[in-house]
């Protein structure tokens, strides 16, 4: 599992305009069934993690807790970002492939 590969995929997705960041925007994307994959920062607030995981499970969207807020923020050109949603099926599949290699904790 390589953060560099995941970061490259997230940068490509950002350039393609198929990722969004932030708690409210991600919850809206889940509700509208646009989110295909959710990436949550490990150092996000517990309430944020709990809420996003609840909505993701309810909608059947895979979610992974990985990385730090600063790392996810760099992808979005922000200082920090706790939650990112990928809205393209192919990008979501590619990112999940790198993240889930050898992991069993996918929600």
Coordinates of N, CA and C in Angstrom, one line a residue:
X1 N 0.8 -1.2 0.0 CA 0.0 0.0 0.0 C 0.9 1.2 0.0
X2 N 0.8 2.0 -1.0 CA 1.7 3.1 -1.2 C 0.9 4.4 -1.2
X3 N 1.2 5.3 -0.3 CA 0.6 6.6 -0.2 C 0.9 7.4 -1.5
X4 N 2.1 7.3 -2.0 CA 2.4 8.0 -3.2 C 1.5 7.7 -4.4
X5 N 1.2 6.4 -4.6 CA 0.4 6.0 -5.7 C -1.1 6.5 -5.5
X6 N -1.5 6.4 -4.2 CA -2.9 6.9 -3.9 C -2.9 8.4 -4.2
X7 N -1.9 9.1 -3.7 CA -1.8 10.6 -3.9 C -1.8 10.9 -5.4
X8 N -1.1 10.2 -6.2 CA -1.1 10.4 -7.7 C -2.5 10.2 -8.3
X9 N -3.2 9.2 -7.8 CA -4.5 8.9 -8.3 C -5.5 10.0 -7.9
X10 N -5.4 10.5 -6.6 CA -6.2 11.6 -6.1 C -6.0 12.9 -6.9
X11 N -4.7 13.2 -7.2 CA -4.4 14.4 -8.0 C -5.0 14.3 -9.4
X12 N -4.9 13.1 -10.0 CA -5.5 12.9 -11.3 C -7.0 13.1 -11.2
X13 N -7.6 12.6 -10.2 CA -9.1 12.7 -10.0 C -9.5 14.2 -9.8
X14 N -8.6 14.9 -9.0 CA -8.9 16.3 -8.8 C -8.9 17.1 -10.1
X15 N -7.9 16.8 -11.0 CA -7.8 17.4 -12.3 C -8.9 17.1 -13.1
X16 N -9.5 15.9 -13.0 CA -10.7 15.5 -13.7 C -12.0 16.0 -13.1
X17 N -11.8 16.7 -12.0 CA -13.0 17.2 -11.2 C -14.0 16.2 -10.8
X18 N -13.5 15.1 -10.3 CA -14.3 14.0 -9.8 C -14.1 13.7 -8.3
X19 N -13.5 14.6 -7.6 CA -13.4 14.5 -6.1 C -13.9 15.7 -5.5
X20 N -14.5 15.6 -4.3 CA -14.9 16.7 -3.5 C -14.4 16.5 -2.1
X21 N -14.2 17.5 -1.3 CA -13.8 17.4 0.0 C -14.6 18.2 1.0
X22 N -14.6 17.8 2.2 CA -15.4 18.5 3.2 C -16.6 17.6 3.7
X23 N -16.9 17.8 4.9 CA -17.9 17.0 5.6 C -19.3 17.2 4.9
X24 N -19.7 18.4 4.8 CA -21.1 18.7 4.2 C -21.2 18.3 2.7
X25 N -20.2 18.6 1.9 CA -20.2 18.2 0.5 C -20.2 16.7 0.3
X26 N -19.4 16.0 1.1 CA -19.4 14.6 1.0 C -20.7 13.9 1.4
X27 N -21.3 14.4 2.5 CA -22.6 13.9 2.9 C -23.7 14.1 1.8
X28 N -23.6 15.3 1.2 CA -24.5 15.6 0.1 C -24.3 14.6 -1.1
X29 N -23.1 14.4 -1.4 CA -22.7 13.5 -2.5 C -23.2 12.0 -2.2
X30 N -23.1 11.6 -0.9 CA -23.6 10.3 -0.5 C -25.1 10.3 -0.7
X31 N -25.8 11.3 -0.2 CA -27.2 11.3 -0.2 C -27.7 11.3 -1.7
X32 N -27.0 12.0 -2.6 CA -27.4 12.1 -4.0 C -26.9 10.9 -4.8
X33 N -26.3 9.9 -4.1 CA -25.7 8.7 -4.8 C -24.7 9.0 -5.8
X34 N -23.9 10.1 -5.6 CA -22.8 10.4 -6.6 C -21.5 9.9 -6.1
X35 N -21.3 9.7 -4.8 CA -20.1 9.2 -4.2 C -19.9 7.7 -4.5
X36 N -18.7 7.4 -5.0 CA -18.4 6.0 -5.2 C -17.4 5.4 -4.2
X37 N -16.7 6.3 -3.6 CA -15.7 5.9 -2.6 C -15.4 7.1 -1.7
X38 N -15.2 6.8 -0.4 CA -14.9 7.8 0.6 C -13.6 7.5 1.3
X39 N -12.8 8.6 1.5 CA -11.5 8.5 2.1 C -11.6 9.4 3.3
X40 N -11.4 8.9 4.6 CA -11.5 9.7 5.8 C -10.2 9.7 6.4
X41 N -9.8 10.9 6.9 CA -8.5 11.1 7.6 C -8.5 10.4 9.0
X42 N -7.4 9.8 9.3 CA -7.3 9.1 10.6 C -7.4 10.1 11.8
X43 N -7.0 11.3 11.6 CA -7.0 12.3 12.7 C -8.3 13.2 12.6
X44 N -9.3 12.8 11.8 CA -10.5 13.5 11.8 C -11.2 13.3 13.1
X45 N -12.1 14.2 13.4 CA -12.9 14.2 14.6 C -13.7 12.9 14.7
X46 N -13.9 12.3 15.9 CA -14.6 11.0 16.0 C -16.0 11.2 15.5
X47 N -16.6 12.3 15.8 CA -18.0 12.5 15.3 C -18.1 12.5 13.8
X48 N -17.1 13.2 13.2 CA -17.1 13.2 11.7 C -16.9 11.8 11.1
X49 N -16.0 11.0 11.7 CA -15.8 9.7 11.2 C -17.1 8.9 11.4
X50 N -17.7 9.0 12.6 CA -18.9 8.2 12.9 C -20.0 8.6 11.9
X51 N -20.2 9.9 11.7 CA -21.3 10.3 10.8 C -21.1 9.9 9.3
X52 N -19.9 10.1 8.8 CA -19.6 9.7 7.5 C -19.7 8.2 7.3
X53 N -19.1 7.4 8.2 CA -19.2 6.0 8.1 C -20.7 5.5 8.1
X54 N -21.5 6.1 9.0 CA -22.9 5.8 9.0 C -23.6 6.0 7.7
X55 N -23.4 7.2 7.1 CA -24.0 7.5 5.8 C -23.5 6.6 4.7
X56 N -22.2 6.3 4.8 CA -21.6 5.5 3.7 C -22.1 4.1 3.8
X57 N -22.2 3.5 5.0 CA -22.7 2.2 5.1 C -24.2 2.1 4.7
X58 N -25.0 3.1 5.1 CA -26.4 3.1 4.7 C -26.6 3.2 3.2
X59 N -25.7 3.9 2.5 CA -25.8 4.0 1.1 C -25.0 3.0 0.3
X60 N -24.3 2.1 1.0 CA -23.5 1.1 0.4 C -22.2 1.6 -0.3
X61 N -21.7 2.7 0.1 CA -20.5 3.3 -0.4 C -19.3 2.8 0.4
X62 N -18.2 2.3 -0.3 CA -17.1 1.9 0.5 C -16.3 3.1 1.1
X63 N -15.8 2.9 2.3 CA -15.1 4.0 3.0 C -13.9 3.4 3.7
X64 N -12.8 4.2 3.6 CA -11.5 3.8 4.2 C -11.0 4.9 5.1
X65 N -10.6 4.6 6.3 CA -9.9 5.6 7.1 C -8.4 5.4 6.9
X66 N -7.8 6.5 6.3 CA -6.4 6.4 5.9 C -5.8 7.8 5.8
X67 N -4.6 8.0 6.1 CA -3.9 9.3 5.9 C -4.3 10.3 7.0
X68 N -3.7 11.5 6.9 CA -3.9 12.6 7.8 C -4.6 13.7 7.1
X69 N -5.2 14.6 7.9 CA -5.9 15.7 7.3 C -5.0 16.6 6.4
X70 N -3.8 16.8 6.9 CA -2.9 17.6 6.1 C -2.6 17.0 4.7
X71 N -2.4 15.6 4.7 CA -2.1 14.9 3.5 C -3.3 15.0 2.5
X72 N -4.5 14.8 3.0 CA -5.7 14.9 2.2 C -5.9 16.4 1.7
X73 N -5.6 17.3 2.6 CA -5.7 18.7 2.2 C -4.8 19.1 1.1
X74 N -3.6 18.5 1.1 CA -2.6 18.8 0.0 C -3.2 18.4 -1.4
X75 N -3.9 17.3 -1.4 CA -4.6 16.9 -2.6 C -5.6 17.9 -3.1
X76 N -6.3 18.5 -2.2 CA -7.3 19.5 -2.5 C -6.8 20.9 -2.5
X77 N -5.5 21.1 -2.4 CA -5.0 22.5 -2.3 C -5.6 23.3 -1.1
X78 N -5.7 22.6 0.0 CA -6.2 23.3 1.2 C -5.2 23.0 2.3
X79 N -5.4 23.6 3.5 CA -4.5 23.4 4.6 C -4.8 22.0 5.2
X80 N -6.1 21.7 5.3 CA -6.4 20.3 5.8 C -7.8 20.0 5.2
X81 N -8.1 18.7 5.2 CA -9.4 18.2 4.7 C -9.6 16.8 5.4
X82 N -10.7 16.7 6.1 CA -10.9 15.4 6.9 C -11.5 14.3 6.0
X83 N -12.3 14.7 5.0 CA -13.0 13.7 4.2 C -13.0 14.1 2.7
X84 N -12.7 13.0 1.9 CA -12.8 13.2 0.5 C -13.7 12.1 -0.1
X85 N -14.5 12.5 -1.1 CA -15.3 11.6 -1.8 C -14.9 11.5 -3.3
X86 N -14.8 10.3 -3.8 CA -14.4 10.1 -5.3 C -15.8 9.8 -6.0
X87 N -16.1 10.6 -7.0 CA -17.3 10.4 -7.7 C -17.3 9.7 -9.0
X88 N -16.1 9.1 -9.4 CA -16.0 8.4 -10.6 C -15.7 6.9 -10.3
X89 N -16.4 6.0 -10.9 CA -16.2 4.6 -10.6 C -14.8 4.1 -10.9
X90 N -14.2 4.5 -12.0 CA -12.9 4.0 -12.3 C -11.8 4.5 -11.4
X91 N -11.9 5.8 -11.1 CA -10.9 6.3 -10.1 C -11.1 5.7 -8.8
X92 N -12.3 5.5 -8.4 CA -12.6 4.8 -7.1 C -12.0 3.4 -7.0
X93 N -12.2 2.7 -8.1 CA -11.7 1.3 -8.2 C -10.2 1.3 -8.1
X94 N -9.5 2.2 -8.8 CA -8.1 2.3 -8.8 C -7.5 2.7 -7.4
X95 N -8.1 3.6 -6.8 CA -7.7 4.0 -5.4 C -7.9 2.9 -4.4
X96 N -9.0 2.3 -4.5 CA -9.3 1.2 -3.6 C -8.3 0.0 -3.8
X97 N -7.9 -0.2 -5.0 CA -7.0 -1.3 -5.3 C -5.7 -1.0 -4.6
X98 N -5.2 0.2 -4.6 CA -3.9 0.5 -3.9 C -4.1 0.5 -2.4
X99 N -5.2 1.0 -1.9 CA -5.4 1.1 -0.5 C -5.7 -0.2 0.2
X100 N -6.4 -1.1 -0.5 CA -6.9 -2.4 0.1 C -5.9 -3.5 0.0
X101 N -4.8 -3.3 -0.7 CA -3.8 -4.4 -0.8 C -3.4 -4.9 0.6
X102 N -3.8 -6.0 1.0 CA -3.4 -6.6 2.3 C -4.2 -6.1 3.4
X103 N -5.3 -5.3 3.2 CA -6.1 -4.8 4.3 C -7.5 -5.5 4.3
X104 N -8.0 -5.7 5.5 CA -9.3 -6.3 5.7 C -10.3 -5.3 6.3
X105 N -10.0 -4.1 6.6 CA -10.8 -3.2 7.4 C -11.6 -2.2 6.5
X106 N -12.0 -2.6 5.3 CA -12.8 -1.8 4.4 C -14.2 -1.8 5.0
X107 N -14.8 -0.6 5.1 CA -16.2 -0.5 5.7 C -17.2 -0.8 4.6

